[in-house]
Amino acid sequence: MPDYPKPPFPDQPQPMPGKTARMDPEPDHGEQSYKGSGRLAGKHAIITGGDSGIGRAVAIAYAREGADLLISYLSEEEDAQSVAELVEAEGRKCILMAGDIAEPAHCRAIIERAVSELGDLDILVNNAAHQATFEEIEEISDEEWQYTFATNIHAMFYLVKAATKHLEGGGTIINTASVNADMPRPQLLAYATTKGAIQNFTAGLAQMLADKGIRVNCVAPGPVWTPLIPSTMPPDMVREFGKNIPMGRPAQPAELAAPYVMLASEEASFISGATIAVTGGKPIL
């Protein structure tokens, strides 16, 4: 097992949504470690939030498994360009598309561009998310609550609705949920509530789309060392991030890539409606 860093971590506040290069320690996305074996050869995938964190690790893995990609991201140009370089170094196509998935029209445009420029669509990874930390419910503005839902769950509906006709007959949808769906952290009330909705959305959608030949699953990570952490949490929470789980540390994004690859592959042909927990020993019951 890799000797990944454990807390305490240094203070490192940065503005939302955060930049990978400013993190200490810098996250591991599998840049040096992930080895592909052609499990997604010839596939075409969309990854929202593919510029950093879990999405970046999934993008690297998918490219090394043979898939061409469209990476949707908010505005982090430097992170997006660097992951595109990694994807293209594997000889795979990488389309970058900036914009806010909280806007329904942008979600539809993502699907249209992917199909137009990749030629097809086989995999939709709904990974992008917004979170912010609040100690009291009075601190959460109406706008913050609405934007969290618009980004984390409403966007999934718009993307899936636009993608379904292209995925029929063997496509797959993978949604990023969270351990917060089952054990909500009160300081992340809005975020945790959307993650519970994602898990329910996944289970219902898997049943709705089964007769179209589309599989739908979700991955529920525990704490993961991504730019969202130093950019959305107070220093005391960042310092001890991941300390309270059995492995005593947060996951590195690279440690999340494998379930996304497995769920997108033909090996998972009878897996649908499932939640894969990647929590470092923290049970989801």
PDB file of N, CA, C and O in Angstrom, residues 9 12 18 39 83 89 98 129 160-161 164 191 196 199 206-207 214-215 241 263 266-267:
ATOM      1  N   PHE A   9      -2.241  18.365   8.538  1.00  0.00           N
ATOM      2  CA  PHE A   9      -1.794  19.038   7.337  1.00  0.00           C
ATOM      3  C   PHE A   9      -1.563  20.515   7.622  1.00  0.00           C
ATOM      4  O   PHE A   9      -2.175  21.075   8.541  1.00  0.00           O
ATOM      5  N   GLN A  12      -3.552  26.123   4.771  1.00  0.00           N
ATOM      6  CA  GLN A  12      -3.399  26.445   3.351  1.00  0.00           C
ATOM      7  C   GLN A  12      -4.701  26.995   2.758  1.00  0.00           C
ATOM      8  O   GLN A  12      -5.201  26.479   1.764  1.00  0.00           O
ATOM      9  N   GLY A  18     -10.693  26.317  -5.585  1.00  0.00           N
ATOM     10  CA  GLY A  18      -9.376  25.795  -5.242  1.00  0.00           C
ATOM     11  C   GLY A  18      -8.559  25.354  -6.436  1.00  0.00           C
ATOM     12  O   GLY A  18      -9.092  25.037  -7.495  1.00  0.00           O
ATOM     13  N   ARG A  39      -9.263  -1.539 -20.959  1.00  0.00           N
ATOM     14  CA  ARG A  39     -10.610  -1.945 -20.534  1.00  0.00           C
ATOM     15  C   ARG A  39     -11.709  -1.034 -21.085  1.00  0.00           C
ATOM     16  O   ARG A  39     -12.882  -1.422 -21.114  1.00  0.00           O
ATOM     17  N   VAL A  83      -4.622  18.540 -17.185  1.00  0.00           N
ATOM     18  CA  VAL A  83      -5.184  17.194 -17.324  1.00  0.00           C
ATOM     19  C   VAL A  83      -5.358  16.842 -18.797  1.00  0.00           C
ATOM     20  O   VAL A  83      -5.172  15.685 -19.197  1.00  0.00           O
ATOM     21  N   ALA A  89      -1.321  12.812 -23.922  1.00  0.00           N
ATOM     22  CA  ALA A  89      -0.059  12.062 -23.904  1.00  0.00           C
ATOM     23  C   ALA A  89      -0.292  10.563 -24.072  1.00  0.00           C
ATOM     24  O   ALA A  89       0.621   9.825 -24.461  1.00  0.00           O
ATOM     25  N   ALA A  98     -15.469  24.673 -20.538  1.00  0.00           N
ATOM     26  CA  ALA A  98     -15.683  25.452 -19.320  1.00  0.00           C
ATOM     27  C   ALA A  98     -17.133  25.921 -19.243  1.00  0.00           C
ATOM     28  O   ALA A  98     -17.800  26.108 -20.264  1.00  0.00           O
ATOM     29  N   ALA A 129     -19.119  18.977  -8.165  1.00  0.00           N
ATOM     30  CA  ALA A 129     -19.929  19.300  -6.986  1.00  0.00           C
ATOM     31  C   ALA A 129     -19.496  20.621  -6.375  1.00  0.00           C
ATOM     32  O   ALA A 129     -18.357  21.060  -6.551  1.00  0.00           O
ATOM     33  N   VAL A 160     -28.352  13.796 -17.694  1.00  0.00           N
ATOM     34  CA  VAL A 160     -28.868  12.458 -17.987  1.00  0.00           C
ATOM     35  C   VAL A 160     -29.993  12.532 -19.019  1.00  0.00           C
ATOM     36  O   VAL A 160     -30.051  11.725 -19.961  1.00  0.00           O
ATOM     37  N   LYS A 161     -30.885  13.485 -18.845  1.00  0.00           N
ATOM     38  CA  LYS A 161     -32.020  13.615 -19.766  1.00  0.00           C
ATOM     39  C   LYS A 161     -31.529  13.831 -21.202  1.00  0.00           C
ATOM     40  O   LYS A 161     -32.055  13.231 -22.151  1.00  0.00           O
ATOM     41  N   THR A 164     -29.485  10.387 -22.491  1.00  0.00           N
ATOM     42  CA  THR A 164     -30.096   9.060 -22.523  1.00  0.00           C
ATOM     43  C   THR A 164     -30.197   8.476 -23.925  1.00  0.00           C
ATOM     44  O   THR A 164     -29.852   7.311 -24.151  1.00  0.00           O
ATOM     45  N   TYR A 191     -24.639  20.380   1.115  1.00  0.00           N
ATOM     46  CA  TYR A 191     -23.898  19.383   0.339  1.00  0.00           C
ATOM     47  C   TYR A 191     -24.354  17.969   0.687  1.00  0.00           C
ATOM     48  O   TYR A 191     -24.641  17.150  -0.201  1.00  0.00           O
ATOM     49  N   GLY A 196     -27.383  12.713  -0.461  1.00  0.00           N
ATOM     50  CA  GLY A 196     -28.451  11.751  -0.211  1.00  0.00           C
ATOM     51  C   GLY A 196     -29.393  11.669  -1.399  1.00  0.00           C
ATOM     52  O   GLY A 196     -29.843  10.589  -1.795  1.00  0.00           O
ATOM     53  N   GLN A 199     -27.875   9.568  -4.241  1.00  0.00           N
ATOM     54  CA  GLN A 199     -27.966   8.128  -4.045  1.00  0.00           C
ATOM     55  C   GLN A 199     -29.368   7.629  -4.404  1.00  0.00           C
ATOM     56  O   GLN A 199     -29.524   6.582  -5.053  1.00  0.00           O
ATOM     57  N   ALA A 206     -31.622   3.787 -12.195  1.00  0.00           N
ATOM     58  CA  ALA A 206     -31.177   2.467 -12.651  1.00  0.00           C
ATOM     59  C   ALA A 206     -32.364   1.611 -13.059  1.00  0.00           C
ATOM     60  O   ALA A 206     -32.308   0.866 -14.047  1.00  0.00           O
ATOM     61  N   GLN A 207     -33.452   1.718 -12.311  1.00  0.00           N
ATOM     62  CA  GLN A 207     -34.657   0.957 -12.640  1.00  0.00           C
ATOM     63  C   GLN A 207     -35.357   1.535 -13.872  1.00  0.00           C
ATOM     64  O   GLN A 207     -35.837   0.807 -14.737  1.00  0.00           O
ATOM     65  N   ILE A 214     -29.147   0.763 -20.230  1.00  0.00           N
ATOM     66  CA  ILE A 214     -28.242   1.729 -19.593  1.00  0.00           C
ATOM     67  C   ILE A 214     -28.089   1.367 -18.123  1.00  0.00           C
ATOM     68  O   ILE A 214     -29.090   1.237 -17.403  1.00  0.00           O
ATOM     69  N   ARG A 215     -26.868   1.206 -17.692  1.00  0.00           N
ATOM     70  CA  ARG A 215     -26.589   0.935 -16.275  1.00  0.00           C
ATOM     71  C   ARG A 215     -26.306   2.251 -15.541  1.00  0.00           C
ATOM     72  O   ARG A 215     -25.668   3.148 -16.096  1.00  0.00           O
ATOM     73  N   PHE A 241      -8.083  16.715   8.567  1.00  0.00           N
ATOM     74  CA  PHE A 241      -8.963  16.095   7.582  1.00  0.00           C
ATOM     75  C   PHE A 241      -8.631  14.615   7.394  1.00  0.00           C
ATOM     76  O   PHE A 241      -7.503  14.244   7.084  1.00  0.00           O
ATOM     77  N   LEU A 263     -16.886   0.184 -13.041  1.00  0.00           N
ATOM     78  CA  LEU A 263     -18.306   0.395 -13.321  1.00  0.00           C
ATOM     79  C   LEU A 263     -18.562   0.772 -14.778  1.00  0.00           C
ATOM     80  O   LEU A 263     -19.651   0.526 -15.308  1.00  0.00           O
ATOM     81  N   GLU A 266     -17.085  -3.511 -19.276  1.00  0.00           N
ATOM     82  CA  GLU A 266     -17.990  -4.625 -19.536  1.00  0.00           C
ATOM     83  C   GLU A 266     -17.992  -5.620 -18.378  1.00  0.00           C
ATOM     84  O   GLU A 266     -18.919  -6.425 -18.257  1.00  0.00           O
ATOM     85  N   GLU A 267     -16.986  -5.564 -17.532  1.00  0.00           N
ATOM     86  CA  GLU A 267     -16.938  -6.454 -16.375  1.00  0.00           C
ATOM     87  C   GLU A 267     -18.095  -6.201 -15.420  1.00  0.00           C
ATOM     88  O   GLU A 267     -18.461  -7.072 -14.623  1.00  0.00           O
TER      89      GLU A 267
END
